[in-house]
Coordinates of C-alpha atoms in Angstrom, one line a residue:
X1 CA 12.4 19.6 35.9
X2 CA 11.4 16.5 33.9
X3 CA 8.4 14.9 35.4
X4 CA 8.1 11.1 36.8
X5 CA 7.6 9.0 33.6
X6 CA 5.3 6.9 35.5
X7 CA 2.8 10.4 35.3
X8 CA 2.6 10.2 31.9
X9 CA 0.8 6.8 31.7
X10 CA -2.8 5.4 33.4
X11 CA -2.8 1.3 33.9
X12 CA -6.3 0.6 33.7
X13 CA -7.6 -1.5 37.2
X14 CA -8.7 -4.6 35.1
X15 CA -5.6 -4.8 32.5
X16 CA -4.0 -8.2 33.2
X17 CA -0.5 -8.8 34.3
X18 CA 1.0 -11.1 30.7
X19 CA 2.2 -14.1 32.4
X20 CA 4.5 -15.0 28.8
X21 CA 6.7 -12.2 27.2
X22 CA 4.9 -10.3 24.6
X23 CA 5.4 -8.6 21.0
X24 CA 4.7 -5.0 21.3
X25 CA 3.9 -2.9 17.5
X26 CA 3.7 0.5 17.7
X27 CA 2.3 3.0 15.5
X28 CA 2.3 6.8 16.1
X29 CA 0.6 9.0 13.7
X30 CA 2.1 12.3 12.9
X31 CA 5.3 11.6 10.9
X32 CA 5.8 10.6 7.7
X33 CA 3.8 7.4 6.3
X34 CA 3.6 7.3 2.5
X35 CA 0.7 5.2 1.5
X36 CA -1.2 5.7 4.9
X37 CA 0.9 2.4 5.0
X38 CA 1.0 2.4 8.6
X39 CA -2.2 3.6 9.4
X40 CA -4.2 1.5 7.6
X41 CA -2.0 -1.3 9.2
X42 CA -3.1 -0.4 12.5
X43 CA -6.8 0.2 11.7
X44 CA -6.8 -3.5 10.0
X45 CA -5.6 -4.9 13.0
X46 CA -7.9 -3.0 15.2
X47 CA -11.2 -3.7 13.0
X48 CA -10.5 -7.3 12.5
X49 CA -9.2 -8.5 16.1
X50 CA -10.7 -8.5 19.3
X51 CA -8.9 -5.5 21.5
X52 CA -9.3 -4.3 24.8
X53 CA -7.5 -1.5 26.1
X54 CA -5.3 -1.5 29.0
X55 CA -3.7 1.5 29.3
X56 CA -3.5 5.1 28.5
X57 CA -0.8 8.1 28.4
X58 CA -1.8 11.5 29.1
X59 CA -2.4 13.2 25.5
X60 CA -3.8 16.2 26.9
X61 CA 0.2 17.0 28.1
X62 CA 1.6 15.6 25.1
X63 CA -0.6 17.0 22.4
X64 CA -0.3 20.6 20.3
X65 CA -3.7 21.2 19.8
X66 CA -2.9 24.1 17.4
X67 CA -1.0 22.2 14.7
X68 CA -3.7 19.7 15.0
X69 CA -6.8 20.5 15.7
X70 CA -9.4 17.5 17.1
X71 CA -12.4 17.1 14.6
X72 CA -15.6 18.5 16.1
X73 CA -19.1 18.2 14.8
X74 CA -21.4 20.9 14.8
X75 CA -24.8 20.2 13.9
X76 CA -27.7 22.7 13.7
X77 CA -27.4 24.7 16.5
X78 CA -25.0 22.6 19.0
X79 CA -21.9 21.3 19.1
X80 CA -22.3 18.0 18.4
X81 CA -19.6 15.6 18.7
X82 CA -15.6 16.0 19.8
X83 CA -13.3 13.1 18.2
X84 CA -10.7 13.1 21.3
X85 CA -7.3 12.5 20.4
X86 CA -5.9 9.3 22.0
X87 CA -2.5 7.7 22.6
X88 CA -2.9 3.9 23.9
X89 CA -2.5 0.2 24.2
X90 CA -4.7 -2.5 23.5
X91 CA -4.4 -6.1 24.1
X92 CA -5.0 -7.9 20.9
X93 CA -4.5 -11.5 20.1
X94 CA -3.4 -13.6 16.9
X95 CA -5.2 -16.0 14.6
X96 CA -3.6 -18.6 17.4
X97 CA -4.8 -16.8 20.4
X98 CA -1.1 -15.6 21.2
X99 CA -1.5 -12.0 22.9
X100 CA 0.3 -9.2 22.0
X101 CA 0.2 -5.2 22.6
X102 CA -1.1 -2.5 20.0
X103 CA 0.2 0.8 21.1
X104 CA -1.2 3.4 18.6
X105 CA -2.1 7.1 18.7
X106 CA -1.2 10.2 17.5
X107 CA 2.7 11.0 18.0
X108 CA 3.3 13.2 21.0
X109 CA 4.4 16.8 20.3
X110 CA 6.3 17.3 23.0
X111 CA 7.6 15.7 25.7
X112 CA 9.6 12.7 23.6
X113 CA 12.6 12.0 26.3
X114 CA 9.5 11.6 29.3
X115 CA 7.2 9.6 26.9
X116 CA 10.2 7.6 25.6
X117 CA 10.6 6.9 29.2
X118 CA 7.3 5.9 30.0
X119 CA 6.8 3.3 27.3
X120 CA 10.1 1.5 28.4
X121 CA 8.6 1.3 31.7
X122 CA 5.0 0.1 30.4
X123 CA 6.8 -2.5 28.3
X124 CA 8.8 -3.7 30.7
X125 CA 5.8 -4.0 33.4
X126 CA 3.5 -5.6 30.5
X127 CA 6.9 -8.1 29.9
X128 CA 7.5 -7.1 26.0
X129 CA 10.1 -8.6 24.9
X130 CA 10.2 -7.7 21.2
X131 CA 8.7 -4.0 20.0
X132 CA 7.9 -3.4 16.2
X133 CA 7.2 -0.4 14.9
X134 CA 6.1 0.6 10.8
X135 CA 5.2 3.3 8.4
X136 CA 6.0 4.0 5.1
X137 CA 7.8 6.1 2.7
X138 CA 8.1 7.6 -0.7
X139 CA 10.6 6.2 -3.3
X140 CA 11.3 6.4 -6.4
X141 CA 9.6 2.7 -7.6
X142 CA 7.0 1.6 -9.9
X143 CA 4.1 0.1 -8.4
X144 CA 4.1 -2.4 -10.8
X145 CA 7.1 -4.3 -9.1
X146 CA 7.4 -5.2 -5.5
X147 CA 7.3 -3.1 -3.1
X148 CA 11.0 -3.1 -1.0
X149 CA 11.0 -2.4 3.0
X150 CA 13.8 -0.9 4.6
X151 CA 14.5 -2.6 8.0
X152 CA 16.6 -1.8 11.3
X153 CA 16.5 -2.8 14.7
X154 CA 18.5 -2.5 17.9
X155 CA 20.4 -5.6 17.1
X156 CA 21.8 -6.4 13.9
X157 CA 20.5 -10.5 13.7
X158 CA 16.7 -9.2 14.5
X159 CA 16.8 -7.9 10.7
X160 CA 18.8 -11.0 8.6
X161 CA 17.7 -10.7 4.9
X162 CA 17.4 -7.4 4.7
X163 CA 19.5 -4.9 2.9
X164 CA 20.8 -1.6 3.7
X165 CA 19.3 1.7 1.9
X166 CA 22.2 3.7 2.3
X167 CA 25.6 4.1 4.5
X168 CA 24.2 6.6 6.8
X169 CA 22.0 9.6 6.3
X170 CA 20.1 12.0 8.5
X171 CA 16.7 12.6 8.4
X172 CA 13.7 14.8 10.4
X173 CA 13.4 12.7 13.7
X174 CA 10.2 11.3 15.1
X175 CA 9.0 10.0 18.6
X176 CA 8.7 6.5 17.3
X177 CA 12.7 6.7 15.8
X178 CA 13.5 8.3 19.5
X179 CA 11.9 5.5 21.1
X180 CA 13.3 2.7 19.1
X181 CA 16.8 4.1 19.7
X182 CA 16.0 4.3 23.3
X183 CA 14.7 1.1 23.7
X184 CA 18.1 -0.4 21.9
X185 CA 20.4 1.7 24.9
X186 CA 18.1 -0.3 27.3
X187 CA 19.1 -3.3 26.0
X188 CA 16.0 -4.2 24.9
X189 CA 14.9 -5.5 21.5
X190 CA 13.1 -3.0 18.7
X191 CA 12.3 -3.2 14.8
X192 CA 11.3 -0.6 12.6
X193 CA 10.0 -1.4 8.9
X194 CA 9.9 1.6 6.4
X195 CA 8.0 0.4 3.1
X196 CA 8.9 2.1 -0.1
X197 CA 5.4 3.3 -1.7
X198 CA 6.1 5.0 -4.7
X199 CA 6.5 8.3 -4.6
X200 CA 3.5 9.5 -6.9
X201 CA 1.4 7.4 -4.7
X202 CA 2.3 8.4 -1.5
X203 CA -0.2 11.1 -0.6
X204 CA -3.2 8.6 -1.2
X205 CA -4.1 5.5 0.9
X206 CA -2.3 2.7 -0.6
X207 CA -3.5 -1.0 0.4
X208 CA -0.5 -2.7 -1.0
X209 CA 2.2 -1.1 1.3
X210 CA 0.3 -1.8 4.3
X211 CA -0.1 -5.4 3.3
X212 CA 3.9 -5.5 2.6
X213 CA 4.5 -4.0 5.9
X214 CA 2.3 -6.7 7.5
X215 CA 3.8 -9.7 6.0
X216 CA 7.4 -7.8 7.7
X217 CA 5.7 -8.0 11.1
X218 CA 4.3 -11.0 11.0
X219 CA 8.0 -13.1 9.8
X220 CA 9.9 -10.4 12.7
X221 CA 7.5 -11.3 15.2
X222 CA 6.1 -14.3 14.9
X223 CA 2.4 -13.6 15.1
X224 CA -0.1 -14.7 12.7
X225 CA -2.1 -12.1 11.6
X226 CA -5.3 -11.5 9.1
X227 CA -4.5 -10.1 5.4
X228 CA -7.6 -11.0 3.2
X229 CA -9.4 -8.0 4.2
X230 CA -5.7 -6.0 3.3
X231 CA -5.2 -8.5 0.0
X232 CA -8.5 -7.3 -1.3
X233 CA -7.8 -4.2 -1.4
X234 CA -4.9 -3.8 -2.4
X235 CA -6.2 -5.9 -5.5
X236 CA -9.3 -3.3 -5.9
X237 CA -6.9 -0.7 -5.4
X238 CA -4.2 -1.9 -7.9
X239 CA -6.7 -2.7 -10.5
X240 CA -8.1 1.2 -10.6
X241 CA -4.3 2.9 -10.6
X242 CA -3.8 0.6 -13.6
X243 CA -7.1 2.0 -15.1
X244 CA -6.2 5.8 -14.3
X245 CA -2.7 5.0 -15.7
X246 CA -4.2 3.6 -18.7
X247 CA -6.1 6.3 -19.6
X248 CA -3.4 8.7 -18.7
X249 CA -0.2 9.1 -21.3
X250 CA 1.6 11.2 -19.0
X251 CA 1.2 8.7 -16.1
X252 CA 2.2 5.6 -17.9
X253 CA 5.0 7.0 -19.0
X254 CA 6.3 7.8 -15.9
X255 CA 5.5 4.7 -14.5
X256 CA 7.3 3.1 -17.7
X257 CA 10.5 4.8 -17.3
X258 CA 10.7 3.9 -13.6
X259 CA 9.7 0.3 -14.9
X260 CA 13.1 0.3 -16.9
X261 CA 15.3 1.9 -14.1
X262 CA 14.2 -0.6 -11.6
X263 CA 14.3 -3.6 -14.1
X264 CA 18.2 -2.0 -15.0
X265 CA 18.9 -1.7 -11.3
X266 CA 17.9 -5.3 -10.4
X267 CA 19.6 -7.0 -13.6
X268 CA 22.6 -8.0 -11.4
X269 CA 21.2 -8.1 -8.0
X270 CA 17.5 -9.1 -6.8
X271 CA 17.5 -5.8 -4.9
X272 CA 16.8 -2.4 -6.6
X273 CA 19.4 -0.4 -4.1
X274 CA 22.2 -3.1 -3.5
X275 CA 24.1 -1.8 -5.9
X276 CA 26.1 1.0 -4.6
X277 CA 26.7 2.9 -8.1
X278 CA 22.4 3.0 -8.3
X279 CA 22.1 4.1 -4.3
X280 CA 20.3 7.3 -3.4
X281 CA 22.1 10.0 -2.0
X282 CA 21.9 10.7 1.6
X283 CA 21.2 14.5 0.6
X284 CA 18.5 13.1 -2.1
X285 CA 16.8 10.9 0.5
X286 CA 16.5 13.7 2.4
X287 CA 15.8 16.1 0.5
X288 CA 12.7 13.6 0.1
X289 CA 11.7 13.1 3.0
X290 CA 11.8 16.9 3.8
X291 CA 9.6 17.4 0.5
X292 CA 7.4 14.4 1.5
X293 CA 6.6 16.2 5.2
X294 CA 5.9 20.0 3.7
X295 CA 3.2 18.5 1.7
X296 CA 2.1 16.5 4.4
X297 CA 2.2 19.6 6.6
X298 CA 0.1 21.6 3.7
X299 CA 3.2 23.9 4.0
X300 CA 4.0 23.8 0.0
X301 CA 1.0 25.5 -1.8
X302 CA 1.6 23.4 -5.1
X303 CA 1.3 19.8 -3.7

């Protein structure tokens, strides 16, 4: 029997009550993020604003500590140090002093219809009225040209501007999709933003996507956010892929020939997949993804 959602969350005694609706962005860590796009999101926002945290869910139930093990530090003769995993929300607030909620963690394991749940009734207690979530993921795109974000939300006019990858497709689910789409039969208001990070950057920390993905968040919700510390680098990080590419034949002319396939793409329309003789496959997206999370997972032995 499923247990009471309200179980699966601690309130801490000195959180405040909001008294104004609030922006909610979540990120859960476990699923795919090209780029660390969405992590390093999250541990800007968290190094760079004031937070305090108000509540926590109960990771210990949610958690598969045998797929991923907690770091522990051993040192001598004694264990050392245990990195606890953690699933929670902080209170943050904006360049303007607006508050807004941070929940952030590692994705649950198990449990998503309970935990799903439980956030709809933290949210609604904590009054959010918009939630955000973000991550990134691998395309086939140059990194010399701007990076494209794939958008969707629980109500169509949350999202204006932004085009549609494909018609429909299916891909591996993850808590934060579960929760969005259960937040949107609530009634209640979500965004997602997926950034494209190109694909032979994806398994390294990439600066630029997560800047993209906050400049998404920021026009969606409204808050004003910091990006210098993000902007920078991005730019250091930029300026040594185009050293490595230079010094690499091979490289460049991969990134060359994707140069010339987005260039050809976007010659009639500003957006490299509006065109629907150019769009991806849904079986070639997925067949992505699906390559994109075995290397993740360390299941393919040549990534």
């Amino acid at each position: 029997m499923p247990r009471n959602p309200a179980d699966l969350y601690e309130v801490g005694p000195g959180a405040p009550r909001p008294d104004t609706d609030l922006v909610m962005l979540y990120y859960l860590d476990g699923f795919i993020d090209a780029g660390a796009a969405g992590r390093m999101l999250t541990a800007h926002l968290m190094s760079t604003l004031a937070h305090e945290q108000i509540a926590t869910f109960d990771i210990d139930s949610l958690l598969d500590y045998r797929s991923r093990r907690p770091i522990m530090t051993f040192a001598k003769d004694t264990w050392d140090d245990y990195d606890a995993p953690e699933l929670a929300v902080s209170l943050l607030h904006d360049a303007q002093g607006t508050p807004f909620l941070l929940l952030a963690g590692l994705e649950p394991d198990r449990e998503w219809e309970t935990f799903a749940a439980a956030v709809l009734q933290l949210s609604a207690h904590l009054r959010v009225r918009l939630s955000v979530s973000f991550h990134g993921i691998p395309m086939g795109v140059p990194h010399t040209r701007q990076l494209g974000v794939t958008a969707h939300a629980t109500t169509p006019g949350l999202i204006d501007g932004y085009r549609p990858l494909v018609d429909k497709l299916q891909v591996p689910g993850s808590a934060a999709a579960l929760l969005e789409y259960r937040l949107g039969a609530a009634g209640r208001q979500a965004i997602g933003f997926a950034v494209h990070v190109p694909h032979y950057l994806s398994q390294a920390a990439y600066p630029a996507a997560a800047a993209t993905l906050l400049d998404s968040v920021q026009r969606a919700s409204g808050l004003v956010l910091p990006a210098d510390a993000l902007r920078e680098a991005a730019h250091r990080t930029n300026l040594e892929i185009a050293r490595q590419v230079e010094n690499s034949a091979e490289v460049a002319e991969v990134v060359q020939a994707l140069e010339q396939q987005y260039d050809s793409f976007a010659a009639d329309r500003e957006n490299l997949l509006a065109s629907d003789e150019h769009v991806p496959t849904a079986e070639e997206l997925g067949a992505e993804f699906e390559r994109f999370l075995a290397e993740h997972r360390g299941d393919n032995p040549d990534s």
